[in-house]
Short mmCIF file of C-alpha atoms and ligand atoms in Angstrom, two decimals:
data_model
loop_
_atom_site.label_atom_id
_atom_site.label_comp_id
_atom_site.label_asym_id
_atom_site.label_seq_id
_atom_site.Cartn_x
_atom_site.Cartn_y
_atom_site.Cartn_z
CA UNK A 1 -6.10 6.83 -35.30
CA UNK A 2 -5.65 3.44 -35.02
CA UNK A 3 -7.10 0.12 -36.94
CA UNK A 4 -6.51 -3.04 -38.59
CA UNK A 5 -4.59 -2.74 -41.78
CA UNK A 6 -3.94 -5.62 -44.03
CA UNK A 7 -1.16 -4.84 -46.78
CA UNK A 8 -3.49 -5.05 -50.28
CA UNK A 9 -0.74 -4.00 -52.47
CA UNK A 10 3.15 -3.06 -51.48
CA UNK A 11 4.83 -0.36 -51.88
CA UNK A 12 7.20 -2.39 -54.49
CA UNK A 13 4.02 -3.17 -56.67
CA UNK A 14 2.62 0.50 -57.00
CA UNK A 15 6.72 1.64 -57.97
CA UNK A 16 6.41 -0.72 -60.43
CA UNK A 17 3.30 0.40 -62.10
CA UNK A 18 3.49 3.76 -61.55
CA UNK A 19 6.79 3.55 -63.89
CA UNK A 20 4.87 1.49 -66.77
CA UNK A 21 2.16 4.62 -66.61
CA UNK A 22 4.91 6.72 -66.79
CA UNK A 23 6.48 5.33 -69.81
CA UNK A 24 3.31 4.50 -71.51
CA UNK A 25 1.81 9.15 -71.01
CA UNK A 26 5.81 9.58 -71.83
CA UNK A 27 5.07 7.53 -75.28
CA UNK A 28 1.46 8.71 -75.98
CA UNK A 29 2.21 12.70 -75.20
CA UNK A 30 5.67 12.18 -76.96
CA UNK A 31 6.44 16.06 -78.05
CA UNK A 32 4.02 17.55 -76.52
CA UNK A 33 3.83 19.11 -72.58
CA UNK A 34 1.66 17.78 -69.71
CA UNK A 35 -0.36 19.52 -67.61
CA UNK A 36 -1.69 17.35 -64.30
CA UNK A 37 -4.04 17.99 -62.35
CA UNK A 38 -3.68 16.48 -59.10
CA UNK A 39 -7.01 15.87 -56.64
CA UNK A 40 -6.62 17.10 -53.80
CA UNK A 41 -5.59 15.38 -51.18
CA UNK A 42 -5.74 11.71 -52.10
CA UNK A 43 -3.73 11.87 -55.34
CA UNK A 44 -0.70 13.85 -53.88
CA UNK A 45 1.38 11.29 -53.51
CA UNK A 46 0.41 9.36 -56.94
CA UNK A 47 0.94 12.89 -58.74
CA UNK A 48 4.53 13.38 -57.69
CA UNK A 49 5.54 9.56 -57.89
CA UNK A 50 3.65 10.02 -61.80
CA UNK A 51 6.13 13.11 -62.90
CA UNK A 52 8.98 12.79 -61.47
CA UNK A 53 9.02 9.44 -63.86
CA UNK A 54 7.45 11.08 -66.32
CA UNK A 55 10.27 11.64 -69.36
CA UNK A 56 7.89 14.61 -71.23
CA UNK A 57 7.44 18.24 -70.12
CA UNK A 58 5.43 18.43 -67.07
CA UNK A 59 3.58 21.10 -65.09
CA UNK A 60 1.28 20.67 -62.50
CA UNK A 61 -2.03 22.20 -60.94
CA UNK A 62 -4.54 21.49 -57.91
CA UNK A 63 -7.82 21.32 -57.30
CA UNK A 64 -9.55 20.16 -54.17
CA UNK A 65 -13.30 18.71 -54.60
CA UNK A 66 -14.95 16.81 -52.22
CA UNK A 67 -18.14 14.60 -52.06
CA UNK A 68 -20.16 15.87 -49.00
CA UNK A 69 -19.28 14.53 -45.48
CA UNK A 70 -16.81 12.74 -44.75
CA UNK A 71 -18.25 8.79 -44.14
CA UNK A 72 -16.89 6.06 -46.67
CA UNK A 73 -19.15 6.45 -50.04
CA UNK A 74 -19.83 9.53 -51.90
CA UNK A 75 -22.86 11.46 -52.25
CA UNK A 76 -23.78 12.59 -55.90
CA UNK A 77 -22.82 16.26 -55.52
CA UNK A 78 -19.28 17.49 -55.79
CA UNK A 79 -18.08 21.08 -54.03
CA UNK A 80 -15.41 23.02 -55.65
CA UNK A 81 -13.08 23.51 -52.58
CA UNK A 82 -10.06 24.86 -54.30
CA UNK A 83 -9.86 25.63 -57.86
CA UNK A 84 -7.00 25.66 -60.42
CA UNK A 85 -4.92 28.31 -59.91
CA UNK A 86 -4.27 28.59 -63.89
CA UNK A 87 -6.36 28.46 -67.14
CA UNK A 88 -6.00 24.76 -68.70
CA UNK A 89 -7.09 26.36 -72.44
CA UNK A 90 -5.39 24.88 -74.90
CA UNK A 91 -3.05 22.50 -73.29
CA UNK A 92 -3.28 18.74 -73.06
CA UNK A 93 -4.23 18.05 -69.47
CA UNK A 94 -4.43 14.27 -67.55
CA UNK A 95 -6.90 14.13 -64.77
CA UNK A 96 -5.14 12.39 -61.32
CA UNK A 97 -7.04 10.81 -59.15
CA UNK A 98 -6.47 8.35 -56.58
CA UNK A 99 -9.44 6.24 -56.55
CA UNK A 100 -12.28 6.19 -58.86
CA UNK A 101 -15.19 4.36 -56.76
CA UNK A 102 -19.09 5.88 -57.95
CA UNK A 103 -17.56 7.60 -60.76
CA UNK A 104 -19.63 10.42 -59.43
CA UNK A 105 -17.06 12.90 -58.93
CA UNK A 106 -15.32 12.60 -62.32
CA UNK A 107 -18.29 12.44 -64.32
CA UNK A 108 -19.52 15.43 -63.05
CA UNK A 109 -15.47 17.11 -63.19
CA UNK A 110 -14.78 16.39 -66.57
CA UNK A 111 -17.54 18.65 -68.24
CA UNK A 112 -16.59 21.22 -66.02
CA UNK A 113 -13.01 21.35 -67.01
CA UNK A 114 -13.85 20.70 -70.85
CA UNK A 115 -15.80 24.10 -70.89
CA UNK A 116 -12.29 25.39 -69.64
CA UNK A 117 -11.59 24.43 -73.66
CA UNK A 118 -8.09 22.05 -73.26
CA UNK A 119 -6.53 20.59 -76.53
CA UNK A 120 -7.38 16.99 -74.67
CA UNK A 121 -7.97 15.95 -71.63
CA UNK A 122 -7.55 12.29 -70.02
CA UNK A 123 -7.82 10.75 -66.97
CA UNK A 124 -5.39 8.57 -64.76
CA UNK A 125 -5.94 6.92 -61.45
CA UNK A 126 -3.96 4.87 -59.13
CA UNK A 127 -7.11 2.48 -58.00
CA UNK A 128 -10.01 1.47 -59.54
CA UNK A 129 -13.20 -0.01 -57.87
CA UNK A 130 -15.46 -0.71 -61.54
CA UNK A 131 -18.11 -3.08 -59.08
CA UNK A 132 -19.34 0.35 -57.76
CA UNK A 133 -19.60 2.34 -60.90
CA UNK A 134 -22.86 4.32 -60.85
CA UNK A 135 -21.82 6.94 -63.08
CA UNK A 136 -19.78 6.17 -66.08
CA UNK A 137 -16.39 7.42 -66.94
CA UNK A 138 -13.38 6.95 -69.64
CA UNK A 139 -10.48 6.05 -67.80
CA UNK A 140 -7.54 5.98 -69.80
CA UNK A 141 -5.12 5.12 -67.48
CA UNK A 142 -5.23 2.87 -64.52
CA UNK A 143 -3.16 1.32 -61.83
CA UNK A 144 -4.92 -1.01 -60.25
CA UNK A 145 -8.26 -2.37 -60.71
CA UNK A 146 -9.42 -3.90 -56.54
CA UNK A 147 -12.06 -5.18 -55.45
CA UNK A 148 -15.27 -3.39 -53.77
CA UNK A 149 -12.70 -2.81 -50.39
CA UNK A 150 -12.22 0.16 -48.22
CA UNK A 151 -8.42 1.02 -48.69
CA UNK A 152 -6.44 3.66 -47.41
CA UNK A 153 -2.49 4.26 -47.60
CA UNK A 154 -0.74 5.99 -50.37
CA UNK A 155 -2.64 9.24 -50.12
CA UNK A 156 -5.81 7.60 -49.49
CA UNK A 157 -7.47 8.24 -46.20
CA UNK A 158 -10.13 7.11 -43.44
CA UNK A 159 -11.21 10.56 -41.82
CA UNK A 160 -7.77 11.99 -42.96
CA UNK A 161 -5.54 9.63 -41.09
CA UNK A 162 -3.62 6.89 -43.07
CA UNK A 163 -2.51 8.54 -45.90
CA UNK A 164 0.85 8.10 -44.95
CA UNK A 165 1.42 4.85 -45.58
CA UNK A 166 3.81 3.57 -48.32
CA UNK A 167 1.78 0.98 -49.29
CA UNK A 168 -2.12 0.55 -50.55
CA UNK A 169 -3.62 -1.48 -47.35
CA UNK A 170 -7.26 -2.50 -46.54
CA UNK A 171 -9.08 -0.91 -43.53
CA UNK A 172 -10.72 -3.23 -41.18
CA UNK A 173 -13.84 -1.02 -39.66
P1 LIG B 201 -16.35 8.58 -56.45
O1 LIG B 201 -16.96 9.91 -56.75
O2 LIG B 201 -17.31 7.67 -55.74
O3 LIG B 201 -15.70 7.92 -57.63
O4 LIG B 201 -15.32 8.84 -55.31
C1 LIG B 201 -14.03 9.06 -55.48
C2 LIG B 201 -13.45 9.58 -54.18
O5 LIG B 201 -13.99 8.92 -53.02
C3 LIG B 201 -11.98 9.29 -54.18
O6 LIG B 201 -11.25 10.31 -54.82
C4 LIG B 201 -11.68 9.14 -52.70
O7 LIG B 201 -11.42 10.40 -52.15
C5 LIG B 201 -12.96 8.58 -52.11
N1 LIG B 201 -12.87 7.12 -51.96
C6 LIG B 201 -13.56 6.20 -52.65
N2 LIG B 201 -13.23 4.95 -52.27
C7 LIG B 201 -12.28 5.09 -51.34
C8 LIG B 201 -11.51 4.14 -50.57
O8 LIG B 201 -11.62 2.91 -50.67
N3 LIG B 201 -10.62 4.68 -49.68
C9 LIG B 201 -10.43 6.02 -49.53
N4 LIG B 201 -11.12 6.93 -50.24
C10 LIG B 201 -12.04 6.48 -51.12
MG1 LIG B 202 -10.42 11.91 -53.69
#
């Protein structure tokens, strides 16, 4: 698929953040293990740039959920396409996400994985839209806070294409 893409934030930029998040879990989780969980798909590559810096214990886990259909804003329901493959009880967990936009989908993920019963759980993502909050939701780490922009690139998609790209870009549609 092909569109305009202008270059929001380079590939240099998001390194260079990603590696202060890094540091900053490493610090805060000092001792202990972390489990992610990476959101399926757009957090893949945000997830494996985030522990291979990490200097803690890491393990990982997926879990695919999805708004309904596949336009550019979410619905309020979320749809458990893929669950964790192991239990989370007990250990301290960090959310990954790509882009928090509604807040819908996290606010309605986090209860569901604090019945799971984890010593803590946080949340990290890569973006952050706050101008279209609807729902609210404790972020406790983020990359980037943008403005109220379609973006794809780094994971992020437009009907599953662009998620290649190395660097965060904005979609001209
Ligand atoms: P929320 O439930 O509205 O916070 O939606 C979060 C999800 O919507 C993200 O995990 C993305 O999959 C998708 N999304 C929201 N904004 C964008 C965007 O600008 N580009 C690509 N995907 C987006
Ligand atoms: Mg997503």
């Amino acid at each position: 698929m092909k569109g305009k893409i202008n270059e929001l934030i380079s590939e240099k930029q998001i390194d260079k953040r990603i590696r202060e998040i890094a540091e900053q879990i490493s610090r805060d989780y000092a001792g202990k293990e972390v489990k992610l969980i990476c959101i399926l798909k757009g957090s893949i590559f945000y997830t494996c740039e985030l522990a291979k810096r990490m200097t803690v214990p890491v393990t990982m886990d997926f879990m695919n959920v999805s708004s309904y259909g596949s336009g550019t804003k979410s619905s309020g329901n979320i749809m458990i396409k893929k669950d964790l493959d192991e239990s989370i009880e007990g250990l301290d967990v960090i959310i990954v996400e790509d882009i928090i936009d509604s807040g819908n989908t996290l606010s309605r993920l986090i209860p569901l994985l604090k019945e799971r019963k984890p010593a803590s759980l946080k949340v990290t993502t890569l973006l952050d839209k706050p101008d279209r909050r609807e729902a609210d939701v404790d972020v406790d780490y983020v990359g980037f806070e943008i403005e109220d922009k379609f973006v794809v690139g780094y994971g992020l998609d437009y009907a599953q294409s662009y998620r290649d790209l190395p660097f965060i870009g904005e979609l001209e549609i």
